[in-house]
C-alpha positions as a Markdown table, in Angstrom:
| # | Residue | x | y | z |
|---|---|---|---|---|
| 1 | Met | -15.0 | -62.1 | -9.7 |
| 2 | Ser | -15.7 | -64.1 | -12.8 |
| 3 | Glu | -17.6 | -67.4 | -13.3 |
| 4 | Lys | -14.3 | -69.2 | -13.7 |
| 5 | Glu | -12.7 | -68.1 | -10.5 |
| 6 | Gln | -13.4 | -66.0 | -7.4 |
| 7 | Val | -10.6 | -64.1 | -5.7 |
| 8 | Val | -11.3 | -61.9 | -2.7 |
| 9 | Thr | -8.7 | -59.8 | -1.0 |
| 10 | Val | -8.9 | -59.8 | 2.8 |
| 11 | Thr | -6.9 | -57.0 | 4.5 |
| 12 | Val | -5.6 | -57.9 | 7.9 |
| 13 | Asp | -5.2 | -54.8 | 10.1 |
| 14 | Gly | -6.5 | -55.2 | 13.7 |
| 15 | Gly | -9.1 | -57.5 | 12.2 |
| 16 | Tyr | -10.2 | -58.9 | 8.8 |
| 17 | Gln | -11.7 | -56.6 | 6.2 |
| 18 | Pro | -14.1 | -57.8 | 5.0 |
| 19 | Ala | -15.0 | -60.0 | 8.0 |
| 20 | Val | -17.6 | -61.9 | 6.0 |
| 21 | Val | -16.6 | -63.2 | 2.5 |
| 22 | Asn | -19.5 | -64.3 | 0.3 |
| 23 | Leu | -18.6 | -66.9 | -2.4 |
| 24 | Lys | -20.7 | -68.7 | -5.1 |
| 25 | Gln | -20.9 | -72.4 | -4.7 |
| 26 | Gly | -19.2 | -74.5 | -7.3 |
| 27 | Val | -16.9 | -71.7 | -8.6 |
| 28 | Pro | -13.2 | -72.1 | -7.6 |
| 29 | Ala | -12.2 | -69.5 | -5.1 |
| 30 | Lys | -9.2 | -68.0 | -3.4 |
| 31 | Leu | -8.7 | -65.7 | -0.5 |
| 32 | Ala | -5.8 | -63.3 | -0.8 |
| 33 | Phe | -4.7 | -62.1 | 2.7 |
| 34 | Val | -2.6 | -59.0 | 3.0 |
| 35 | Arg | -1.4 | -58.2 | 6.5 |
| 36 | Lys | -0.9 | -54.5 | 7.3 |
| 37 | Ser | -0.5 | -54.7 | 11.0 |
| 38 | Glu | 2.3 | -56.0 | 13.2 |
| 39 | Gln | -0.1 | -57.1 | 15.9 |
| 40 | Gly | 1.1 | -60.5 | 17.1 |
| 41 | Cys | -1.6 | -63.0 | 16.7 |
| 42 | Leu | -2.6 | -61.8 | 13.2 |
| 43 | Asp | 0.6 | -63.1 | 11.7 |
| 44 | Thr | -1.1 | -66.4 | 11.1 |
| 45 | Val | -4.5 | -67.2 | 9.6 |
| 46 | Gln | -6.1 | -70.6 | 10.1 |
| 47 | Ser | -9.3 | -72.5 | 9.4 |
| 48 | Thr | -10.1 | -76.0 | 10.5 |
| 49 | Asp | -13.3 | -75.7 | 8.5 |
| 50 | Leu | -11.5 | -74.8 | 5.2 |
| 51 | Gly | -8.3 | -76.8 | 5.9 |
| 52 | Phe | -5.6 | -74.1 | 6.0 |
| 53 | Asn | -3.0 | -72.7 | 8.4 |
| 54 | Thr | -0.6 | -70.2 | 7.0 |
| 55 | Glu | 1.8 | -67.5 | 8.1 |
| 56 | Leu | 1.1 | -64.0 | 6.8 |
| 57 | Pro | 4.2 | -62.0 | 6.0 |
| 58 | Leu | 3.8 | -58.2 | 6.7 |
| 59 | Asn | 2.8 | -56.2 | 3.5 |
| 60 | Gln | 2.8 | -59.3 | 1.3 |
| 61 | Thr | -0.1 | -61.2 | -0.3 |
| 62 | Lys | -0.6 | -64.8 | 0.8 |
| 63 | Thr | -3.3 | -66.7 | -1.1 |
| 64 | Val | -5.2 | -69.8 | 0.0 |
| 65 | Ser | -7.6 | -71.9 | -2.0 |
| 66 | Val | -11.2 | -72.4 | -0.7 |
| 67 | Asp | -13.3 | -75.4 | -1.6 |
| 68 | Thr | -16.7 | -74.2 | -2.7 |
| 69 | Ala | -18.2 | -77.6 | -3.4 |
| 70 | Gln | -20.5 | -77.4 | -0.3 |
| 71 | Ala | -22.7 | -74.5 | 0.7 |
| 72 | Gly | -22.4 | -73.3 | 4.3 |
| 73 | Glu | -20.6 | -71.0 | 6.7 |
| 74 | Phe | -17.0 | -71.6 | 7.5 |
| 75 | Thr | -14.8 | -69.7 | 10.0 |
| 76 | Phe | -11.2 | -68.5 | 9.8 |
| 77 | Ser | -9.2 | -66.9 | 12.6 |
| 78 | Cys | -5.8 | -65.6 | 13.8 |
| 79 | Gly | -3.4 | -68.0 | 15.4 |
| 80 | Met | -4.8 | -67.5 | 18.9 |
| 81 | Asn | -8.5 | -67.6 | 17.8 |
| 82 | Met | -9.0 | -64.1 | 19.1 |
| 83 | Val | -9.9 | -62.4 | 15.8 |
| 84 | Ser | -12.1 | -64.3 | 13.3 |
| 85 | Gly | -13.9 | -64.0 | 10.0 |
| 86 | Lys | -16.3 | -66.0 | 8.0 |
| 87 | Val | -16.7 | -67.5 | 4.5 |
| 88 | Val | -20.3 | -68.0 | 3.3 |
| 89 | Val | -20.7 | -70.3 | 0.3 |
| 90 | Lys | -24.1 | -70.3 | -1.4 |
């Protein structure tokens, strides 16, 4: 990570690794999701808190931007809300 942009890779394989992503407030950020599992509900990642809902193709990187203007904890989850992770901005 640099002071100009934060990029964190999240591996999707039966869950999210890392399950908690720490980001610095005010520095542009992206989450790069890579789905390694064919498990059904993990083919989508969504976050009402962060404003994204995207399909995750198997073994491909899908990047979403994260607004880091406000500090706080924001959740993301699979399409069925069974598996979740968290973004912490501080």
